mmCIF file of C-alpha atoms and ligand atoms in Angstrom:
data_model
loop_
_atom_site.group_PDB
_atom_site.id
_atom_site.type_symbol
_atom_site.label_atom_id
_atom_site.label_comp_id
_atom_site.label_asym_id
_atom_site.label_seq_id
_atom_site.Cartn_x
_atom_site.Cartn_y
_atom_site.Cartn_z
ATOM 1 C CA MET V 1 11.461 8.127 -12.701
ATOM 2 C CA HIS V 2 11.357 11.754 -13.313
ATOM 3 C CA GLN V 3 13.855 14.666 -12.659
ATOM 4 C CA GLU V 4 11.670 16.364 -9.492
ATOM 5 C CA GLY V 5 10.502 12.580 -8.165
ATOM 6 C CA ASP V 6 8.134 12.468 -5.156
ATOM 7 C CA ILE V 7 7.406 16.019 -5.769
ATOM 8 C CA GLU V 8 5.653 15.197 -9.503
ATOM 9 C CA TRP V 9 4.442 12.026 -7.689
ATOM 10 C CA ALA V 10 2.326 14.801 -4.892
ATOM 11 C CA ARG V 11 1.359 17.125 -7.751
ATOM 12 C CA GLY V 12 -0.196 13.729 -9.957
ATOM 13 C CA LEU V 13 -1.558 12.932 -6.719
ATOM 14 C CA ASP V 14 -3.529 16.295 -6.788
ATOM 15 C CA GLU V 15 -4.422 16.486 -10.315
ATOM 16 C CA ALA V 16 -5.797 13.044 -9.749
ATOM 17 C CA GLY V 17 -8.082 13.920 -6.396
ATOM 18 C CA ILE V 18 -5.774 10.528 -5.377
ATOM 19 C CA LEU V 19 -5.058 10.205 -1.758
ATOM 20 C CA GLY V 20 -1.864 8.972 -1.821
ATOM 21 C CA THR V 21 1.475 8.128 0.520
ATOM 22 C CA ILE V 22 4.437 9.448 0.774
ATOM 23 C CA SER V 23 7.888 7.024 1.117
ATOM 24 C CA GLY V 24 9.949 7.428 4.027
ATOM 25 C CA VAL V 25 12.943 7.080 2.347
ATOM 26 C CA ALA V 26 11.453 9.418 -0.899
ATOM 27 C CA ARG V 27 14.387 11.600 -1.606
ATOM 28 C CA ILE V 28 12.975 14.704 -1.314
ATOM 29 C CA SER V 29 12.515 16.072 2.358
ATOM 30 C CA PRO V 30 8.466 15.013 3.006
ATOM 31 C CA GLU V 31 8.589 18.604 4.284
ATOM 32 C CA GLU V 32 9.358 19.630 0.604
ATOM 33 C CA ILE V 33 6.502 17.189 -0.998
ATOM 34 C CA MET V 34 4.039 18.535 1.244
ATOM 35 C CA GLN V 35 4.496 22.007 0.251
ATOM 36 C CA ALA V 36 4.160 21.278 -3.172
ATOM 37 C CA SER V 37 1.192 19.893 -3.777
ATOM 38 C CA GLN V 38 -2.643 20.189 -1.895
ATOM 39 C CA ALA V 39 -3.442 16.119 -2.123
ATOM 40 C CA THR V 40 -4.252 14.322 0.457
ATOM 41 C CA LEU V 41 -1.066 12.870 1.793
ATOM 42 C CA LEU V 42 0.144 9.763 4.533
ATOM 43 C CA TYR V 43 3.711 9.664 5.740
ATOM 44 C CA GLN V 44 4.912 6.138 5.368
ATOM 45 C CA LEU V 45 7.843 4.839 7.902
ATOM 46 C CA TYR V 46 10.558 2.291 8.048
ATOM 47 C CA VAL V 47 11.756 2.492 11.493
ATOM 48 C CA TYR V 48 15.562 2.629 10.656
ATOM 49 C CA GLY V 49 16.523 3.911 13.869
ATOM 50 C CA ASP V 50 15.785 4.075 17.911
ATOM 51 C CA ASP V 51 12.476 5.070 19.445
ATOM 52 C CA THR V 52 13.534 9.203 19.889
ATOM 53 C CA TRP V 53 14.041 9.220 15.820
ATOM 54 C CA VAL V 54 11.045 7.383 14.931
ATOM 55 C CA ARG V 55 9.047 10.056 17.571
ATOM 56 C CA ASP V 56 10.998 12.682 15.333
ATOM 57 C CA LYS V 57 9.705 11.258 12.284
ATOM 58 C CA VAL V 58 6.360 11.354 13.156
ATOM 59 C CA GLN V 59 6.152 14.097 14.564
ATOM 60 C CA MET V 60 7.571 15.729 11.837
ATOM 61 C CA ALA V 61 5.008 14.234 9.534
ATOM 62 C CA GLU V 62 2.375 15.189 11.565
ATOM 63 C CA SER V 63 3.544 19.032 11.947
ATOM 64 C CA CYS V 64 3.995 19.271 8.281
ATOM 65 C CA GLY V 65 0.060 17.703 7.618
ATOM 66 C CA TYR V 66 0.440 14.483 6.713
ATOM 67 C CA LYS V 67 -3.222 12.761 8.056
ATOM 68 C CA ALA V 68 -1.478 9.321 9.043
ATOM 69 C CA ILE V 69 1.547 7.182 9.571
ATOM 70 C CA VAL V 70 1.839 4.041 7.617
ATOM 71 C CA VAL V 71 4.107 1.481 9.020
ATOM 72 C CA THR V 72 5.339 -0.579 6.931
ATOM 73 C CA VAL V 73 6.075 -3.578 8.743
ATOM 74 C CA ASP V 74 6.838 -6.159 5.976
ATOM 75 C CA SER V 75 10.729 -5.477 5.377
ATOM 76 C CA PRO V 76 13.145 -5.966 8.216
ATOM 77 C CA TYR V 77 15.322 -6.866 5.343
ATOM 78 C CA TYR V 78 15.977 -5.795 2.028
ATOM 79 C CA GLY V 79 15.256 -7.999 -0.832
ATOM 80 C CA GLN V 80 17.832 -9.289 -3.430
ATOM 81 C CA ARG V 81 16.929 -7.212 -5.938
ATOM 82 C CA GLU V 82 18.947 -8.446 -9.104
ATOM 83 C CA ARG V 83 18.104 -6.192 -12.132
ATOM 84 C CA ASP V 84 18.547 -3.278 -9.795
ATOM 85 C CA VAL V 85 22.600 -4.898 -9.153
ATOM 86 C CA LEU V 86 22.944 -6.260 -12.718
ATOM 87 C CA ALA V 87 22.379 -2.441 -13.581
ATOM 88 C CA GLY V 88 24.300 -1.571 -11.291
ATOM 89 C CA TYR V 89 21.297 0.636 -10.151
ATOM 90 C CA ASP V 90 21.691 2.308 -6.254
ATOM 91 C CA PRO V 91 19.028 5.044 -5.465
ATOM 92 C CA ARG V 92 21.404 6.986 -3.459
ATOM 93 C CA ASN V 93 22.995 8.271 -6.592
ATOM 94 C CA VAL V 94 20.342 9.468 -8.725
ATOM 95 C CA GLY V 95 18.776 12.811 -8.910
ATOM 96 C CA TRP V 96 17.701 15.344 -6.717
ATOM 97 C CA ARG V 97 17.819 14.593 -2.767
ATOM 98 C CA THR V 98 17.198 17.197 -0.184
ATOM 99 C CA ALA V 99 16.027 13.911 2.063
ATOM 100 C CA VAL V 100 19.213 11.803 4.310
ATOM 101 C CA ASN V 101 17.779 8.760 5.097
ATOM 102 C CA PRO V 102 20.552 5.809 6.792
ATOM 103 C CA PRO V 103 18.773 3.473 7.581
ATOM 104 C CA ASP V 104 19.858 0.985 10.893
ATOM 105 C CA ARG V 105 18.301 -2.154 9.968
ATOM 106 C CA ARG V 106 18.673 -3.072 13.536
ATOM 107 C CA CYS V 107 15.811 -1.619 14.775
ATOM 108 C CA ILE V 108 13.704 -2.633 12.281
ATOM 109 C CA GLN V 109 14.626 -6.235 12.303
ATOM 110 C CA ARG V 110 13.220 -5.858 16.013
ATOM 111 C CA LEU V 111 9.806 -4.458 15.251
ATOM 112 C CA ASP V 112 7.026 -5.801 17.743
ATOM 113 C CA TRP V 113 3.727 -4.941 18.585
ATOM 114 C CA ASP V 114 5.515 -2.992 22.259
ATOM 115 C CA TRP V 115 7.097 -0.856 18.971
ATOM 116 C CA ILE V 116 3.749 -0.466 17.468
ATOM 117 C CA GLN V 117 2.166 0.847 20.476
ATOM 118 C CA ARG V 118 5.716 3.283 21.249
ATOM 119 C CA ILE V 119 5.064 5.105 17.393
ATOM 120 C CA GLN V 120 1.382 5.315 18.840
ATOM 121 C CA SER V 121 1.994 7.163 21.530
ATOM 122 C CA HIS V 122 3.948 9.766 19.895
ATOM 123 C CA THR V 123 1.465 11.042 17.702
ATOM 124 C CA SER V 124 -2.597 11.636 17.607
ATOM 125 C CA LEU V 125 -2.829 10.780 13.735
ATOM 126 C CA PRO V 126 -4.170 7.531 12.735
ATOM 127 C CA VAL V 127 -2.017 4.492 12.781
ATOM 128 C CA VAL V 128 -1.675 1.979 9.874
ATOM 129 C CA LEU V 129 0.520 -1.633 9.129
ATOM 130 C CA LYS V 130 1.401 -2.554 5.583
ATOM 131 C CA GLY V 131 2.345 -5.825 5.099
ATOM 132 C CA LEU V 132 0.647 -7.713 7.503
ATOM 133 C CA VAL V 133 -0.974 -11.218 5.803
ATOM 134 C CA HIS V 134 -1.889 -12.937 9.305
ATOM 135 C CA PRO V 135 -5.682 -12.244 10.484
ATOM 136 C CA GLU V 136 -3.620 -12.972 13.942
ATOM 137 C CA ASP V 137 -2.041 -9.928 13.132
ATOM 138 C CA ALA V 138 -5.531 -8.045 12.192
ATOM 139 C CA LYS V 139 -6.988 -9.222 15.251
ATOM 140 C CA THR V 140 -3.900 -7.598 17.443
ATOM 141 C CA ALA V 141 -3.875 -4.533 15.575
ATOM 142 C CA SER V 142 -7.706 -4.007 16.398
ATOM 143 C CA LYS V 143 -7.130 -4.648 19.777
ATOM 144 C CA LEU V 144 -3.937 -2.361 19.642
ATOM 145 C CA SER V 145 -7.131 0.576 18.005
ATOM 146 C CA ILE V 146 -4.905 0.682 14.855
ATOM 147 C CA ALA V 147 -6.622 3.018 12.406
ATOM 148 C CA ALA V 148 -6.472 0.129 9.542
ATOM 149 C CA ILE V 149 -4.320 -2.612 7.507
ATOM 150 C CA TRP V 150 -3.032 -2.770 4.317
ATOM 151 C CA ILE V 151 -2.532 -6.307 3.289
ATOM 152 C CA SER V 152 0.545 -5.763 0.789
ATOM 153 C CA ASN V 153 3.756 -7.822 -0.418
ATOM 154 C CA HIS V 154 5.381 -4.815 -1.177
ATOM 155 C CA GLY V 155 4.543 -5.702 -4.663
ATOM 156 C CA GLY V 156 6.559 -9.180 -4.223
ATOM 157 C CA ARG V 157 9.690 -6.957 -4.619
ATOM 158 C CA GLN V 158 10.590 -8.197 -1.090
ATOM 159 C CA LEU V 159 10.099 -12.125 -0.416
ATOM 160 C CA ASP V 160 10.159 -15.203 -3.608
ATOM 161 C CA HIS V 161 7.005 -17.053 -2.499
ATOM 162 C CA SER V 162 5.379 -14.612 -0.628
ATOM 163 C CA LEU V 163 1.894 -15.074 -0.111
ATOM 164 C CA PRO V 164 -0.481 -13.216 -3.121
ATOM 165 C CA THR V 165 -2.538 -10.569 -1.626
ATOM 166 C CA LEU V 166 -5.751 -11.498 -2.837
ATOM 167 C CA GLU V 167 -5.618 -14.209 -1.069
ATOM 168 C CA VAL V 168 -4.504 -13.191 1.746
ATOM 169 C CA LEU V 169 -7.395 -10.980 1.532
ATOM 170 C CA GLU V 170 -9.586 -13.825 1.295
ATOM 171 C CA ARG V 171 -8.079 -14.870 4.448
ATOM 172 C CA ILE V 172 -8.248 -11.945 6.474
ATOM 173 C CA ALA V 173 -11.539 -9.905 5.174
ATOM 174 C CA PRO V 174 -13.581 -12.198 7.949
ATOM 175 C CA THR V 175 -11.510 -11.447 10.751
ATOM 176 C CA CYS V 176 -11.024 -7.666 9.644
ATOM 177 C CA ARG V 177 -15.212 -7.428 9.256
ATOM 178 C CA LYS V 178 -15.675 -9.117 12.857
ATOM 179 C CA PHE V 179 -13.222 -6.712 14.797
ATOM 180 C CA SER V 180 -14.060 -3.831 12.295
ATOM 181 C CA MET V 181 -11.020 -3.306 11.125
ATOM 182 C CA PRO V 182 -11.139 -1.430 7.566
ATOM 183 C CA ILE V 183 -8.394 -2.824 4.770
ATOM 184 C CA VAL V 184 -6.299 -1.336 2.717
ATOM 185 C CA PHE V 185 -5.333 -3.391 -0.313
ATOM 186 C CA ASP V 186 -2.428 -3.573 -2.855
ATOM 187 C CA GLY V 187 -0.569 -5.795 -5.544
ATOM 188 C CA GLY V 188 -0.897 -6.133 -8.918
ATOM 189 C CA ILE V 189 -3.306 -3.564 -9.562
ATOM 190 C CA ARG V 190 -3.153 -3.131 -13.428
ATOM 191 C CA ARG V 191 -7.121 -2.492 -14.691
ATOM 192 C CA GLY V 192 -10.702 -1.496 -13.310
ATOM 193 C CA ALA V 193 -11.636 -5.089 -13.055
ATOM 194 C CA ASP V 194 -9.025 -5.903 -10.861
ATOM 195 C CA VAL V 195 -9.906 -2.752 -8.484
ATOM 196 C CA LEU V 196 -13.480 -4.309 -8.467
ATOM 197 C CA LEU V 197 -12.351 -7.673 -7.589
ATOM 198 C CA ALA V 198 -10.085 -6.272 -4.359
ATOM 199 C CA LEU V 199 -13.708 -3.938 -3.245
ATOM 200 C CA LEU V 200 -15.854 -7.579 -4.086
ATOM 201 C CA LEU V 201 -13.712 -9.741 -1.859
ATOM 202 C CA GLY V 202 -13.793 -7.273 1.253
ATOM 203 C CA ALA V 203 -11.381 -4.553 0.259
ATOM 204 C CA ASP V 204 -12.061 -0.889 1.805
ATOM 205 C CA VAL V 205 -9.528 1.306 -0.113
ATOM 206 C CA VAL V 206 -7.209 -0.014 -2.888
ATOM 207 C CA ALA V 207 -4.069 0.924 -3.537
ATOM 208 C CA VAL V 208 -1.675 0.841 -6.294
ATOM 209 C CA GLY V 209 2.113 1.141 -6.762
ATOM 210 C CA ARG V 210 3.860 0.762 -10.208
ATOM 211 C CA LEU V 211 1.066 1.943 -12.113
ATOM 212 C CA PRO V 212 1.173 5.502 -11.626
ATOM 213 C CA ILE V 213 4.532 5.004 -11.353
ATOM 214 C CA PHE V 214 4.399 4.336 -14.684
ATOM 215 C CA GLY V 215 2.205 7.638 -15.398
ATOM 216 C CA LEU V 216 4.769 9.372 -13.620
ATOM 217 C CA ALA V 217 7.840 8.430 -15.927
ATOM 218 C CA VAL V 218 6.213 9.028 -19.266
ATOM 219 C CA ASP V 219 4.027 11.903 -18.888
ATOM 220 C CA GLY V 220 5.123 13.076 -14.982
ATOM 221 C CA ALA V 221 2.275 14.417 -13.279
ATOM 222 C CA SER V 222 0.089 14.468 -16.062
ATOM 223 C CA GLY V 223 0.657 10.685 -16.606
ATOM 224 C CA ILE V 224 -0.296 9.753 -12.622
ATOM 225 C CA LYS V 225 -3.784 11.726 -14.009
ATOM 226 C CA THR V 226 -3.798 9.250 -17.204
ATOM 227 C CA VAL V 227 -3.619 6.195 -15.372
ATOM 228 C CA PHE V 228 -6.250 7.812 -12.477
ATOM 229 C CA ASP V 229 -8.738 8.508 -15.182
ATOM 230 C CA ASN V 230 -8.060 5.298 -17.314
ATOM 231 C CA LEU V 231 -8.392 2.946 -13.637
ATOM 232 C CA GLU V 232 -11.785 4.986 -12.953
ATOM 233 C CA ASN V 233 -13.126 4.677 -16.580
ATOM 234 C CA GLU V 234 -12.210 0.692 -16.341
ATOM 235 C CA LEU V 235 -13.501 0.217 -12.830
ATOM 236 C CA ARG V 236 -16.599 2.118 -14.160
ATOM 237 C CA THR V 237 -17.425 -0.529 -16.859
ATOM 238 C CA ALA V 238 -16.312 -3.570 -14.841
ATOM 239 C CA MET V 239 -19.326 -2.323 -12.606
ATOM 240 C CA GLY V 240 -21.756 -2.018 -15.838
ATOM 241 C CA MET V 241 -20.534 -5.324 -16.898
ATOM 242 C CA VAL V 242 -21.280 -7.078 -13.670
ATOM 243 C CA GLY V 243 -24.704 -4.957 -12.339
ATOM 244 C CA LEU V 244 -23.216 -2.877 -9.676
ATOM 245 C CA THR V 245 -24.815 0.352 -10.214
ATOM 246 C CA SER V 246 -22.707 1.392 -6.855
ATOM 247 C CA LEU V 247 -20.047 1.086 -4.723
ATOM 248 C CA SER V 248 -22.260 0.719 -1.596
ATOM 249 C CA PHE V 249 -22.536 -2.810 -1.592
ATOM 250 C CA LYS V 250 -22.268 -5.332 1.509
ATOM 251 C CA TYR V 251 -18.943 -7.227 1.756
ATOM 252 C CA ASN V 252 -19.844 -10.829 0.898
ATOM 253 C CA ASP V 253 -23.342 -9.889 -1.529
ATOM 254 C CA PHE V 254 -21.625 -9.956 -5.043
ATOM 255 C CA GLN V 255 -18.710 -11.941 -4.789
ATOM 256 C CA ASP V 256 -19.922 -14.527 -7.715
ATOM 257 C CA ARG V 257 -19.649 -11.685 -10.271
ATOM 258 C CA LEU V 258 -16.475 -11.461 -10.218
ATOM 259 C CA VAL V 259 -14.176 -14.833 -10.682
ATOM 260 C CA ARG V 260 -10.979 -15.455 -10.925
ATOM 261 C CA ARG V 261 -9.028 -18.164 -13.092
ATOM 262 C CA ASP V 262 -7.892 -20.123 -10.192
ATOM 263 C CA ASP V 263 -11.182 -19.975 -8.547
ATOM 264 C CA PRO V 264 -11.958 -23.814 -7.827
ATOM 265 C CA SER V 265 -15.688 -23.301 -7.904
ATOM 266 C CA LEU V 266 -15.506 -21.867 -11.564
ATOM 267 C CA SER V 267 -15.874 -25.324 -12.760
ATOM 268 C CA THR V 268 -18.824 -25.532 -10.437
ATOM 269 C CA ARG V 269 -20.701 -22.651 -11.702
ATOM 270 C CA TRP V 270 -20.193 -23.489 -14.961
ATOM 271 C CA ASP V 271 -21.193 -26.812 -14.372
ATOM 272 C CA LYS V 272 -24.454 -25.220 -13.158
ATOM 273 C CA ILE V 273 -24.982 -22.839 -16.024
ATOM 274 C CA GLU V 274 -24.498 -25.772 -18.800
ATOM 275 C CA LYS V 275 -27.633 -27.800 -17.102
HETATM 276 C C1 FMN H 1 9.820 1.985 -6.722
HETATM 277 C C2 FMN H 1 8.838 1.010 -5.952
HETATM 278 C C3 FMN H 1 9.477 2.146 -4.247
HETATM 279 C C4 FMN H 1 8.782 1.706 -3.501
HETATM 280 N N1 FMN H 1 8.516 1.698 -2.680
HETATM 281 C C5 FMN H 1 8.338 1.788 -1.046
HETATM 282 C C6 FMN H 1 8.390 2.423 0.227
HETATM 283 O O1 FMN H 1 9.513 3.111 0.013
HETATM 284 N N2 FMN H 1 8.211 1.778 1.152
HETATM 285 C C7 FMN H 1 6.999 1.067 1.274
HETATM 286 O O2 FMN H 1 6.133 0.675 2.109
HETATM 287 N N3 FMN H 1 6.557 0.141 -0.122
HETATM 288 C C8 FMN H 1 7.322 0.601 -1.599
HETATM 289 N N4 FMN H 1 7.361 -0.057 -2.274
HETATM 290 C C9 FMN H 1 5.858 -1.002 -2.729
HETATM 291 C C10 FMN H 1 4.717 -0.055 -2.561
HETATM 292 O O3 FMN H 1 3.911 0.573 -1.641
HETATM 293 C C11 FMN H 1 3.375 -1.053 -2.750
HETATM 294 O O4 FMN H 1 2.942 -1.719 -1.688
HETATM 295 C C12 FMN H 1 3.036 -2.218 -3.998
HETATM 296 O O5 FMN H 1 4.209 -1.539 -5.286
HETATM 297 C C13 FMN H 1 1.869 -2.870 -4.885
HETATM 298 O O6 FMN H 1 1.830 -3.350 -5.747
HETATM 299 P P1 FMN H 1 1.695 -2.746 -7.169
HETATM 300 O O7 FMN H 1 3.470 -1.932 -7.353
HETATM 301 O O8 FMN H 1 1.706 -4.087 -7.957
HETATM 302 O O9 FMN H 1 0.189 -2.001 -7.462
HETATM 303 C C14 FMN H 1 7.690 0.611 -3.451
HETATM 304 C C15 FMN H 1 6.674 -0.255 -5.193
HETATM 305 C C16 FMN H 1 7.926 0.405 -5.772
HETATM 306 C C17 FMN H 1 7.240 -0.086 -7.528
#
């Protein structure tokens, strides 16, 4: 997407004043990325090695200033990405590379709650789990003092027919509220109104993947800033449209101000209005 890859990504987050996550399979080493910007960054981890490998990764992240470890739990296998195959795209052959990440997928396929606890034992940083979709998992996570769950289906890139994340959010939010478990949410956020909908449905943090990547591809760090400026403007407009002057509303207060087209209660609501 950009010659300077994740370094430009971190610069863009810094310019935009946005909290960001650096991929554990970034082409450039996490230390170099951290040095390149003042952005507040989290370190995303794929469990691609044994316990010692994991310990070294999380301790490296902690010592160079990452603020949390985000363990991605939705990718025991690499999704079949036909477009990449057809285009002959192999990220290992592209661009500047200073990070070496030979993945051992057998480890990530054995990931379980014991593993998660071992990861926690290696760091004093908060641990976030990315890719949870079931309320029971949210409950277990809260018992293990996980800092937040990140509802995600990997942008739909891993598994056809994976659950749409907005539906997961609706299903999981009540459990998370009950156990005071913060929710990060992503998947298909393209507009400010999408951000507002996710917040109204219970997300505490809304994350974007492809949107800033498009900005990065078009105009590097400035492109990322433009994307977030646009998103913020759209969010303010959407809030104004539904009569919200601040984001400090209570979960459940305003859910009926925005509806999705497939919302079964929509027709009932229109019926009431028409009467
Ligand atoms: C090019 C690309 C690379 C990604 N790499 C990772 C990754 O290394 N680790 C990870 O947990 N998620 C990764 N994701 C998934 C994103 O973190 C995020 O869950 C997803 O993009 C959100 O959906 P959205 O793109 O519709 O906003 C990647 C997504 C894209 C588009």
